[in-house]
Amino acid sequence: MTRKNLLRKALSGLLILTLAGCHPGKEKTQEKCQTLQIETETAAGSIRLSEVANGSLVVLPTSDSLLLSEINQIHLKKDFLYVADPSAVYKFSLSGECLGAIHRQGTGPEEYANVSDFQTDGEHVWVLSRNTQCINSYSWDNSCTSRINLDLWMENICLTDSNTLYIYTGNDMSKDNRFQLHALSLSDSSSKHHFLPVDKAKAQYLFVKSKNIFQQNGSHTYFTQLFNDTVYNLNAAACTPAFALDFSGKNIPSSFYNQPYEHIMEFFEKLHQEDRFAYGTDCFLETDKNYWAGYFYKKQYRMSILPKSADGKQICFGTLLVDQLYDYPVNLTDVTLFVQDNGQIVLPLQPDDIMEYGRTHLSPSQQQELADKLHYTDDQNPVLLLIRAI
């Protein structure tokens, strides 16, 4: 199965932690942050999952009333999985039992056109409906508890506490929007703080989406963009640079962005013709011992692990071998990663692809064991691979 959109979607070489200047957008003030020096020429090979992370599988149930279309967001919170496709949000236990669902797709005032993104605190679910420019809050009995209408084209949302919801609008400048990121107070639905001014030149063409622009680790909320080499630290009143990713001279220069592109496809055509830049902060997470980061280089997705210890060994890989599935190879270029809080990632895997691997690489008895582990049936929902970085 190949990735339909490269944008749905680290680091080998020596990690150098130094103080350096980072430019948050076009803000005049230069902030101090750590530079992560990334060596891009190390080969991105295969690695067994158990060597870098703890992994487990969750088999989602499949029925006529629970048949997921394309998964567009996943949240793993407090031993529960929350999974959304465009029409609904589902709550699962880690054993795969469906514990509830929000089904309110429609055109009414308490409904959403589609689930563009969502957030949950466990009791309530905030559903972003981009087409209708609203955020609805629901309880698990499917009742709508509130509705926030905003004159913004919203892409992503992030709940950081009981009263703060971050809203990402990207480079959209319609309706006099001048900022990419907004902090919304849920108590009065007001947007009190705005961050990262929109670049007018990029706003003519650079409209890209990512599932993984927010990641929380303890008291930190990190914010990243696909075409921004800075990782920001967020709080309700500030957006400050935390890390700068230096791809050993292969970062996209400002002059490349400043060319007169007519649309995003022209930008990507030129980017792929150059074939010399590393870009696309699709994944960034922090653990006690390491940083994980994902980016694109030579049209391939690369994931690297940088130890915080100066004498630690760097790891860079493009394919994960899943121990629990007889070393089933997951090419990261072909899947969608959903980055979670506190050093975790969820990967949806297609059972048909796994069984096809089994038919060509495993003995009949191993194939049967694989089928039993997947509870394999035709037209089955994806299996979720839960990854906790170590």
GROMACS .gro file of C-alpha atoms in nm, residues 3 5-11 38 40 202 206 208-213 223-231 245-247 250-253 256-257 267-268 271-272 276-285 292-304 332-333 337 339:
model
   67
    3ARG     CA    1   0.102   0.671   0.058
    5ASN     CA    2  -0.017   1.202  -0.004
    6LEU     CA    3   0.351   1.251   0.080
    7LEU     CA    4   0.255   1.529   0.318
    8ARG     CA    5   0.094   1.295   0.562
    9LYS     CA    6   0.368   1.253   0.644
   10ALA     CA    7   1.580   1.149   1.266
   11LEU     CA    8   1.851   1.171   1.286
   38ILE     CA    9   2.153   1.616   1.158
   40THR     CA   10   2.165   1.319   0.634
  202LYS     CA   11   0.423   3.173   0.126
  206LEU     CA   12   0.226   2.699   0.058
  208VAL     CA   13   0.014   2.180   0.335
  209LYS     CA   14  -0.137   1.956   0.601
  210SER     CA   15   0.011   1.731   0.867
  211LYS     CA   16  -0.142   1.514   1.138
  212ASN     CA   17   0.148   1.569   1.375
  213ILE     CA   18   0.204   1.936   1.446
  223PHE     CA   19   0.463   2.261   1.784
  224THR     CA   20   0.613   2.180   1.442
  225GLN     CA   21   0.538   2.254   1.076
  226LEU     CA   22   0.628   2.053   0.768
  227PHE     CA   23   0.819   2.340   0.611
  228ASN     CA   24   0.975   2.499   0.916
  229ASP     CA   25   1.296   2.365   1.066
  230THR     CA   26   1.218   2.508   1.411
  231VAL     CA   27   1.044   2.316   1.690
  245LEU     CA   28   1.698   2.120   1.302
  246ASP     CA   29   2.015   2.160   1.097
  247PHE     CA   30   2.026   1.909   0.809
  250LYS     CA   31   2.057   2.053   0.317
  251ASN     CA   32   1.787   2.271   0.472
  252ILE     CA   33   1.566   2.447   0.218
  253PRO     CA   34   1.702   2.803   0.191
  256PHE     CA   35   1.383   2.873  -0.257
  257TYR     CA   36   1.059   2.972  -0.083
  267PHE     CA   37   0.652   2.421  -0.554
  268PHE     CA   38   0.671   2.043  -0.513
  271LEU     CA   39   1.149   2.067  -0.487
  272HIS     CA   40   1.162   1.715  -0.633
  276ARG     CA   41   1.899   1.778  -0.262
  277PHE     CA   42   1.702   1.918   0.029
  278ALA     CA   43   1.595   1.753   0.354
  279TYR     CA   44   1.264   1.880   0.481
  280GLY     CA   45   0.932   1.805   0.642
  281THR     CA   46   0.927   1.784   1.021
  282ASP     CA   47   0.648   1.526   1.026
  283CYS     CA   48   0.744   1.375   1.361
  284PHE     CA   49   0.919   1.513   1.666
  285LEU     CA   50   0.902   1.359   2.011
  292TRP     CA   51   1.294   1.110   1.771
  293ALA     CA   52   1.242   1.300   1.448
  294GLY     CA   53   1.108   1.219   1.103
  295TYR     CA   54   1.174   1.405   0.779
  296PHE     CA   55   1.195   1.351   0.403
  297TYR     CA   56   1.515   1.319   0.204
  298LYS     CA   57   1.542   1.204  -0.158
  299LYS     CA   58   1.166   1.137  -0.157
  300GLN     CA   59   1.196   0.887   0.129
  301TYR     CA   60   1.074   0.916   0.486
  302ARG     CA   61   1.353   0.881   0.743
  303MET     CA   62   1.319   0.837   1.118
  304SER     CA   63   1.616   0.894   1.343
  332LEU     CA   64   0.767   0.451   0.678
  333THR     CA   65   0.723   0.621   0.341
  337LEU     CA   66   0.231   0.801   1.159
  339VAL     CA   67   0.251   1.099   1.700
   0.00000   0.00000   0.00000
